[in-house]
Short mmCIF file of C-alpha atoms (C1' of nucleotides) in Angstrom, two decimals:
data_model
loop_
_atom_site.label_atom_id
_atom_site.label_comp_id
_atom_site.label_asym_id
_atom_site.label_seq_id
_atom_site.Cartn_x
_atom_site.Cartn_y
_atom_site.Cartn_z
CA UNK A 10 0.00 0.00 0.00
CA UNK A 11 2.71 2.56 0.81
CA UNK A 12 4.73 1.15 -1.90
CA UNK A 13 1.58 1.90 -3.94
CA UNK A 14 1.36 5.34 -2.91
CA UNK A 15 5.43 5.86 -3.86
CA UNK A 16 5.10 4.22 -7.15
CA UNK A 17 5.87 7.75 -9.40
CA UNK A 18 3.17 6.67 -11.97
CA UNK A 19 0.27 6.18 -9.97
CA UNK A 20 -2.32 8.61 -9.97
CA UNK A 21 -4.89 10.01 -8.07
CA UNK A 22 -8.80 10.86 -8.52
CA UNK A 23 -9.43 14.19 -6.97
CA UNK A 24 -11.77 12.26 -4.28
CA UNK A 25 -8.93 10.08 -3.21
CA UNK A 26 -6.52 13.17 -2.22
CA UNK A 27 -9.76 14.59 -0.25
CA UNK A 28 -10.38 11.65 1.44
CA UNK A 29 -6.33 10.89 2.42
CA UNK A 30 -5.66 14.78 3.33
CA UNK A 31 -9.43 15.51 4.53
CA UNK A 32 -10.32 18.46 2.05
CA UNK A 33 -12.93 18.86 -0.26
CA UNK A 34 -13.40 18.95 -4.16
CA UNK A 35 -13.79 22.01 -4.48
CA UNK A 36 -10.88 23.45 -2.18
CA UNK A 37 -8.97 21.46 -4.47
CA UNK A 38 -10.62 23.03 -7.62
CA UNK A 39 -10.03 26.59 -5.81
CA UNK A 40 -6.45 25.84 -5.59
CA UNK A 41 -6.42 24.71 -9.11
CA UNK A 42 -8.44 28.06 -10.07
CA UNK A 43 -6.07 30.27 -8.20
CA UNK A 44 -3.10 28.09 -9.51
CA UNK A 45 -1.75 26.27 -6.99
CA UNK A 46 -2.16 22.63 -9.03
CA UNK A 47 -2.11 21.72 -12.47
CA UNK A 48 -3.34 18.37 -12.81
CA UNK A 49 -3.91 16.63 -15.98
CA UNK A 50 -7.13 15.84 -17.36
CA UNK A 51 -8.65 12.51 -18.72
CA UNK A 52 -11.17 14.06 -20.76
CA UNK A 53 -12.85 16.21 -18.48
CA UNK A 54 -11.94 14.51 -15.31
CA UNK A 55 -8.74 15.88 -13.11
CA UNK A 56 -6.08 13.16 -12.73
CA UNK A 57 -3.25 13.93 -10.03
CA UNK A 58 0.44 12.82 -10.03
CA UNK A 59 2.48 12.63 -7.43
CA UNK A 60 3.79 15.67 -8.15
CA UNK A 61 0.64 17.01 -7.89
CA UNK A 62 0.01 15.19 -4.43
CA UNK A 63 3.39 16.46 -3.15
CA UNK A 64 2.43 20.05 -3.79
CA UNK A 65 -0.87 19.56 -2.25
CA UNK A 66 1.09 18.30 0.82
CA UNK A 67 3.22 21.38 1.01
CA UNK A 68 -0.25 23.66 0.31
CA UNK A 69 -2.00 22.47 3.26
CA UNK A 70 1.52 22.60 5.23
CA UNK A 71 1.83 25.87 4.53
CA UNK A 72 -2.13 26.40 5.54
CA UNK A 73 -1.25 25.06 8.81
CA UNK A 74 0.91 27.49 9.19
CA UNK A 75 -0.90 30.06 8.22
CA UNK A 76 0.32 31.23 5.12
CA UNK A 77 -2.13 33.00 2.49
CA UNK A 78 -2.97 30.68 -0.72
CA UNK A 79 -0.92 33.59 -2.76
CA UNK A 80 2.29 33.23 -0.71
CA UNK A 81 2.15 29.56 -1.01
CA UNK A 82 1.74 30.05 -4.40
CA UNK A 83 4.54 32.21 -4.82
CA UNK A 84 6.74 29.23 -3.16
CA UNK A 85 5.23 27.26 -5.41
CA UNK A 86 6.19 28.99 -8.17
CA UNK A 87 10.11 29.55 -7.09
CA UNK A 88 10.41 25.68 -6.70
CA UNK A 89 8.83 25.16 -10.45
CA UNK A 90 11.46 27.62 -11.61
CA UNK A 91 14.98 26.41 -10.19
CA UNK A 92 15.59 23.02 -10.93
CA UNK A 93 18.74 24.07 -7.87
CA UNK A 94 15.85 24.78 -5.72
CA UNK A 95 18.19 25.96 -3.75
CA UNK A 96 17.09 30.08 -4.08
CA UNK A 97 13.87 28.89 -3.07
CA UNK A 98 14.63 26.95 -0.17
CA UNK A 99 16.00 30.12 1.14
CA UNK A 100 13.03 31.66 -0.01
CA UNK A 101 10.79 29.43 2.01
CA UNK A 102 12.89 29.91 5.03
CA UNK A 103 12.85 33.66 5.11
CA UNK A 104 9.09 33.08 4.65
CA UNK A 105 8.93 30.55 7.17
CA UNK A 106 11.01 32.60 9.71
CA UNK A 107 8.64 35.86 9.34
CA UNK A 108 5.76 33.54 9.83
CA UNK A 109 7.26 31.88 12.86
CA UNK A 110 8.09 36.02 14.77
CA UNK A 111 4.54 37.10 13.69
CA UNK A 112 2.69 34.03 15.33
CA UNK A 113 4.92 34.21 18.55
CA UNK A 114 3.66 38.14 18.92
CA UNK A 115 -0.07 36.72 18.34
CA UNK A 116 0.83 34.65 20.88
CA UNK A 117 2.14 37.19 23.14
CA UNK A 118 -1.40 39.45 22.19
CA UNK A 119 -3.11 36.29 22.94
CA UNK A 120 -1.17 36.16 26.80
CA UNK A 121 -1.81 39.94 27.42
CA UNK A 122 -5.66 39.20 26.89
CA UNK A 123 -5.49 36.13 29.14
CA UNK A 124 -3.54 38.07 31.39
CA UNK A 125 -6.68 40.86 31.54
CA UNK A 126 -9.28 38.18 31.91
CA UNK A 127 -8.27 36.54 34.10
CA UNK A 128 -8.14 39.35 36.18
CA UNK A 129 -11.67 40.64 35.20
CA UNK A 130 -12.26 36.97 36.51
CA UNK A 131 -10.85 37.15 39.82
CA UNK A 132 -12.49 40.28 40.40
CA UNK A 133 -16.28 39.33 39.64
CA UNK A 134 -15.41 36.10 41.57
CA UNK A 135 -14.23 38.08 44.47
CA UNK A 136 -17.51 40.45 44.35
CA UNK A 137 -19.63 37.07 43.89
CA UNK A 138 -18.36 35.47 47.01
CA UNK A 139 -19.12 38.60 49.18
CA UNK A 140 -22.21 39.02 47.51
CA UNK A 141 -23.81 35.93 45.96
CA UNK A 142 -21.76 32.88 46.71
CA UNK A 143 -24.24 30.59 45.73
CA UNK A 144 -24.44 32.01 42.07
CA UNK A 145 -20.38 31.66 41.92
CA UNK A 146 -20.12 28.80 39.02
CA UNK A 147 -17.50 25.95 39.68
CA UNK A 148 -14.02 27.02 38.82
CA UNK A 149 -11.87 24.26 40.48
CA UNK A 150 -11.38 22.54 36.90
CA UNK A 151 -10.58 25.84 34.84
CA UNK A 152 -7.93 27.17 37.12
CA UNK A 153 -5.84 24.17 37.31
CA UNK A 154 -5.67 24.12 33.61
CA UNK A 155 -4.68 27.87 34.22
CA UNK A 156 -2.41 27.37 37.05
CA UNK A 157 -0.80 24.13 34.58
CA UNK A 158 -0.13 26.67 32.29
CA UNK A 159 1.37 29.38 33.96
CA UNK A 160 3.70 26.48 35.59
CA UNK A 161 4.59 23.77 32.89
CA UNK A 162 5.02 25.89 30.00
CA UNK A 163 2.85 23.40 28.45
CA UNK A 164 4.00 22.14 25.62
CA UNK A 165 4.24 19.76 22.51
CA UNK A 166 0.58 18.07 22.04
CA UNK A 167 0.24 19.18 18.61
CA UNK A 168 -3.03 20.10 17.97
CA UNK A 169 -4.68 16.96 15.57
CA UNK B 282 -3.55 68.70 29.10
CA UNK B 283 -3.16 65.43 30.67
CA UNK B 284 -6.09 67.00 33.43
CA UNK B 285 -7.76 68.12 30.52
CA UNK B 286 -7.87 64.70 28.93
CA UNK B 287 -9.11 63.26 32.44
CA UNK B 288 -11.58 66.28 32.86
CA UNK B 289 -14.98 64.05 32.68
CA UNK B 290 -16.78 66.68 30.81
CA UNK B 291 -14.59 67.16 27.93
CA UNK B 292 -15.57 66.23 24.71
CA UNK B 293 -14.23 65.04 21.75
CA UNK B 294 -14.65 65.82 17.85
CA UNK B 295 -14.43 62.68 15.66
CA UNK B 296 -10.99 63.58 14.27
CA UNK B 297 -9.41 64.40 17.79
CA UNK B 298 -10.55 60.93 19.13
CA UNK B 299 -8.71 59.61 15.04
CA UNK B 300 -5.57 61.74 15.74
CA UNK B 301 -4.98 60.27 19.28
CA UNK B 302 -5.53 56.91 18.32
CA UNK B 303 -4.56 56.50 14.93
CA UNK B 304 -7.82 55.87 13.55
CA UNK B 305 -10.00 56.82 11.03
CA UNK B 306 -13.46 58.87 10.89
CA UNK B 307 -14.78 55.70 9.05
CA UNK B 308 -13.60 53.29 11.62
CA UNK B 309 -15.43 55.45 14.63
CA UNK B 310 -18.68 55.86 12.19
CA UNK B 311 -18.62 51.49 11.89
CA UNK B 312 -17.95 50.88 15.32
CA UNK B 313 -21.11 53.05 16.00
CA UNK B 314 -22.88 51.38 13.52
CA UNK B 315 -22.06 47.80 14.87
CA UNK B 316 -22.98 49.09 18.37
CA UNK B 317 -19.62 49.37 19.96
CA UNK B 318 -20.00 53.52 20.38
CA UNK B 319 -23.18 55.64 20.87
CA UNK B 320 -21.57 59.24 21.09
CA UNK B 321 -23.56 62.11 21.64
CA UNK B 322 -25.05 64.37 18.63
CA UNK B 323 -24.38 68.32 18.34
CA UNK B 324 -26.81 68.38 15.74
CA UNK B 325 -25.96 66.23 13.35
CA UNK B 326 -21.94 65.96 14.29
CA UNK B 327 -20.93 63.15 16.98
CA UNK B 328 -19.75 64.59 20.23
CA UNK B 329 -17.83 62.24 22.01
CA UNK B 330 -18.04 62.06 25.84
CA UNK B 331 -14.90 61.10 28.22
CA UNK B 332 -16.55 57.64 28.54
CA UNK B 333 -16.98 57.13 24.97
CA UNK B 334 -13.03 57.90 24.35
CA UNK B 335 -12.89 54.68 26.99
CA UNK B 336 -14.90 52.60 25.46
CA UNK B 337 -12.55 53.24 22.22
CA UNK B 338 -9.57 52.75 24.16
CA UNK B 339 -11.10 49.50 24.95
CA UNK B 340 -12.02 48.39 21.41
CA UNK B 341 -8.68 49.32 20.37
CA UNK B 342 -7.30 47.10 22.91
CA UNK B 343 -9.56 44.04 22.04
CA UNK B 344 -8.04 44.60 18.47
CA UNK B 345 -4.63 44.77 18.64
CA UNK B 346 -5.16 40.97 20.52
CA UNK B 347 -7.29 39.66 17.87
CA UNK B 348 -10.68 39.84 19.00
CA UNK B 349 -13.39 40.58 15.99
CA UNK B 350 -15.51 43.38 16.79
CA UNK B 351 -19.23 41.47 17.62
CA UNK B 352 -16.74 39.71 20.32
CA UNK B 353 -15.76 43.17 21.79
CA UNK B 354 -19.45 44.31 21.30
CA UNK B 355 -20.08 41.00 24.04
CA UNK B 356 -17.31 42.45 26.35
CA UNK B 357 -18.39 45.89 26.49
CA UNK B 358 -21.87 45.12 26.60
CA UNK B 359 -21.18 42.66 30.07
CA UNK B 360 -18.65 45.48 30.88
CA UNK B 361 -21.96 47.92 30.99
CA UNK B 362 -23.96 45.63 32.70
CA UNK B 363 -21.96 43.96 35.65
CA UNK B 364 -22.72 47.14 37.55
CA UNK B 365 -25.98 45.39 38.11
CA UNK B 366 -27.17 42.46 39.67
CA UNK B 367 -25.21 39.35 41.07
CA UNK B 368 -26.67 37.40 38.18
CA UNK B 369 -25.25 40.10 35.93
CA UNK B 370 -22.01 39.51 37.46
CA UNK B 371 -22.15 35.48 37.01
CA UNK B 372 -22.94 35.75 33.43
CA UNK B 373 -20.52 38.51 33.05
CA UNK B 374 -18.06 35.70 34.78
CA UNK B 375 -19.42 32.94 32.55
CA UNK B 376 -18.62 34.97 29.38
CA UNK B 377 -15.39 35.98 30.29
CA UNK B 378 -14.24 32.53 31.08
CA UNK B 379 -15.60 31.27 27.75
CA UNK B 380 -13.35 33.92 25.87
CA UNK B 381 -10.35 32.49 27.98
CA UNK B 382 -10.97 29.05 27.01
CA UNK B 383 -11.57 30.02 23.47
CA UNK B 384 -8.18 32.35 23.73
CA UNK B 385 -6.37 29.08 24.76
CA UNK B 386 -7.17 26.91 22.62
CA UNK B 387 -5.95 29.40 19.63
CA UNK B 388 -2.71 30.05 21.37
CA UNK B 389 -2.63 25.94 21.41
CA UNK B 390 -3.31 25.92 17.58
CA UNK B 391 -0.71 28.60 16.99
CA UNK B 392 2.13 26.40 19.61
CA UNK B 393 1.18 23.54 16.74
CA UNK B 394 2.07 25.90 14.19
CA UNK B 395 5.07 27.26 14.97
CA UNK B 396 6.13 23.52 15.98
CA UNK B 397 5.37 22.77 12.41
CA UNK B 398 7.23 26.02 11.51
CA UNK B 399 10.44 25.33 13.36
CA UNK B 400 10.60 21.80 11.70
CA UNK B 401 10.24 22.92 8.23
CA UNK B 402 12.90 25.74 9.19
CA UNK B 403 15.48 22.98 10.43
CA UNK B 404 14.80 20.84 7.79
CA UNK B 405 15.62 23.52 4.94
CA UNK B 406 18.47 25.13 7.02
CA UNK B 407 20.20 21.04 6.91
CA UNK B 408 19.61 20.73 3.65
CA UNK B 409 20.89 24.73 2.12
CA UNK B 410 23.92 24.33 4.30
CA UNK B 411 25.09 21.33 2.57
CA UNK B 412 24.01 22.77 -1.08
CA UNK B 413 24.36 26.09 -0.80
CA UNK B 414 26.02 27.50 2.34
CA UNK B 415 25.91 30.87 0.99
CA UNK B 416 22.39 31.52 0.75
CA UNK B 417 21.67 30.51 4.30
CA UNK B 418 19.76 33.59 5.61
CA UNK B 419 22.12 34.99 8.91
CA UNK B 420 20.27 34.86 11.93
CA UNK B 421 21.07 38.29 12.21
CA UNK B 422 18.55 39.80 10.06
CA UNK B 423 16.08 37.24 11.73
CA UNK B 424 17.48 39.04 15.33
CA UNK B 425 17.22 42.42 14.37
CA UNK B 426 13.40 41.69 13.23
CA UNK B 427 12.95 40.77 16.74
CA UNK B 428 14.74 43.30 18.68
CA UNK B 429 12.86 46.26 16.19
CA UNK B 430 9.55 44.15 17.65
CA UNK B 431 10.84 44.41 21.42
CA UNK B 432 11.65 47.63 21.34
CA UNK B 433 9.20 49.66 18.88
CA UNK B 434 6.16 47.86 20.00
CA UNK B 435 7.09 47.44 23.97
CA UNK B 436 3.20 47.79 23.80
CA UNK B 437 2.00 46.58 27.53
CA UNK B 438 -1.44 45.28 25.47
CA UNK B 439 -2.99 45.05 28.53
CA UNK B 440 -1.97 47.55 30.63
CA UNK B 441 -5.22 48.71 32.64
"C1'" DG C 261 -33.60 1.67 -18.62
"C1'" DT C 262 -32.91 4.04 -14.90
"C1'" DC C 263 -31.01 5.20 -10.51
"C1'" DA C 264 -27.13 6.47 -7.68
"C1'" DA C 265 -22.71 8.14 -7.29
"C1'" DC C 266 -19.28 10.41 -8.94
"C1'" DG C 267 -17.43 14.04 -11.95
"C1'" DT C 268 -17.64 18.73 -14.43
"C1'" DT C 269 -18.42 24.21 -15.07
"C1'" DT C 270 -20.46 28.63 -13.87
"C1'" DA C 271 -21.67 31.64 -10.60
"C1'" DC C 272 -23.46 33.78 -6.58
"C1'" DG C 273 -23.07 33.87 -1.18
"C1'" DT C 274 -20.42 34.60 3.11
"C1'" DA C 275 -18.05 37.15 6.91
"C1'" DA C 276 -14.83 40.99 8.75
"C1'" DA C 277 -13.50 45.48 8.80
"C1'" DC C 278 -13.25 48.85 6.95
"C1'" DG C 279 -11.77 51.91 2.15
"C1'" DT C 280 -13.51 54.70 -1.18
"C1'" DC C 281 -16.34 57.33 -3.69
"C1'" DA C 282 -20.60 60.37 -4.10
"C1'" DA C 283 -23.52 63.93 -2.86
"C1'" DC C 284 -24.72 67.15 0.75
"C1'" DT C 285 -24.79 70.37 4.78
"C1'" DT C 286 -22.56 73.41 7.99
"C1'" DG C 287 -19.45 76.93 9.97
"C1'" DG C 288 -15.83 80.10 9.62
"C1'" DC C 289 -13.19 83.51 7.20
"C1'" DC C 290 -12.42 87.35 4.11
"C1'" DG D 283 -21.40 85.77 -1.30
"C1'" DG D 284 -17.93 82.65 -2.22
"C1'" DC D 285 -15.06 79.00 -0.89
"C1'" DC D 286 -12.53 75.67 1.94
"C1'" DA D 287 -12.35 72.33 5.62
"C1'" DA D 288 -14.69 69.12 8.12
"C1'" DG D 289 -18.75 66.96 9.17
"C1'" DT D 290 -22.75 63.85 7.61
"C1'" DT D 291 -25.27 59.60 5.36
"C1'" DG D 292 -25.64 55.97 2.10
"C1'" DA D 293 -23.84 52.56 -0.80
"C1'" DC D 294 -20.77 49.84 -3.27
"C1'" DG D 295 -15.79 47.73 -3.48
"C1'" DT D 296 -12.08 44.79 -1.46
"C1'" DT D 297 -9.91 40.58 0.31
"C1'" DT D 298 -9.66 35.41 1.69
"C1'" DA D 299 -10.95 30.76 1.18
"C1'" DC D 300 -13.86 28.47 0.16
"C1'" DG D 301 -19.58 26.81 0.65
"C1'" DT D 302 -23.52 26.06 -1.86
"C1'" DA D 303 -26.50 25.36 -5.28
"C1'" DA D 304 -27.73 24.80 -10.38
"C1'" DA D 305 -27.47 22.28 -14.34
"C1'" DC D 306 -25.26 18.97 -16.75
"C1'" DG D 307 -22.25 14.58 -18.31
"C1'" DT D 308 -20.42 9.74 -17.40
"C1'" DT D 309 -20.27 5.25 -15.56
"C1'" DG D 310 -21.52 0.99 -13.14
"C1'" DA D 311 -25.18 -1.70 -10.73
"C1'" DC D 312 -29.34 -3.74 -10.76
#
DNA sequence: GTCAACGTTTACGTAAACGTCAACTTGGCC
DNA sequence: GGCCAAGTTGACGTTTACGTAAACGTTGAC
């Protein structure tokens, strides 16, 4: 079977790639529209190569990541052009690296508004206990999943 | 100026509220629109009250972290209310916990990410230094990105 | 022979957060 | 009275990544 999938001349419907990477016909169509893939046709019908299944694999890689469709495309593009592919491997890691700095300050935005939330939390849950105690929802789950946090630097546990 | 600013019954033009913040007229006008602001009229020109230049403050805030504007609409709107009732207060609580939980699990998806990211980075960083040395991208340009982030933006998000 | 299950194209819908006109009114200044 | 600057209200345009029909063609099963 994995042999299968290596095998260089064995192709792909577009329903088979949905099914193994979990996208849908017509994501696959967009990317073809906006030129991302290429695939041959039989007749009407797309047919994918492995070529076409690698670059599929790096589109939804670079989705992950949170690149736009155009940027992967531009990546795209660079490795179709050098055969070297060694201008756009640096390419992809200047790209990759920018990506990498912007997500670590959402991150850090993402902190900061925990940060204030939690607070507002604390504070209503201070007023509730003088006030209303009985009207205080359960928090003895939530804040050890905080407090793990703020310890453990929780990590790894990539998410699905 | 400063006790001018603080002054309670100063008001605000449109384009003073713009300058301070770096926003724009049409920004204010579809924040009002969307419920977020509810200045004043002087006829038919908004007049904006020391409470409404919080309230911006506030949306601003909830922007530069990444929260869309019906989700700040939620906070200020509980922010309004939990001078109420207890049962204000414990839905206030309940809402506020929700947005953490939901702010988690994004900064989970964007740890996944930039796991992803730092993989694909070693990988091509392995594979240029044995091809191409040369092109390798110097960490320094990647450090001074960083540094230009520490230091221009040392923006304490959540200061309050 | 016809139904179901796949495939195709074309094309409009969606949501967020405004930008960008257009067409007008208002106030101040000279 | 003429004009500029700054305000106002629509209303349509933009971008991203597809979803969702609509209308049609092809193939295999029964």
């Amino acid at each position: 079977m994995l042999a299968d999938l290596r095998r260089p001349e064995r192709t792909f419907t577009i329903r088979q790639l949905c099914n193994e990477f979990k996208a849908t016909p017509r994501a696959l169509r967009f990317y073809e529209d906006k030129g991302l893939l290429t695939p041959a046709r039989e007749g009407l019908n797309r047919v994918y190569s492995h070529k076409d299944r690698v670059r599929l694999q790096l589109i939804l890689r670079g989705k992950r990541v949170g690149l736009s469709l155009s940027e992967i495309r531009e990546l795209l593009d660079l490795y179709d052009e050098n055969d070297d592919g060694a201008a756009q491997m640096a390419r992809s890691l200047k790209k990759f690296r920018e990506r990498a700095t912007a997500l670590e300050q959402q991150r850090e935005d993402i902190d900061g508004a925990l940060i204030e939330l939690r607070e507002a939390c604390a504070r209503l849950e201070r007023r509730l206990a003088e006030i209303r105690p009985d009207l205080l929802p359960r928090a003895a789950d939530y804040d050890q999943v905080l407090r793990a946090r703020l310890d453990g630097h929780g990590d790894a546990a990539m998410g699905k």
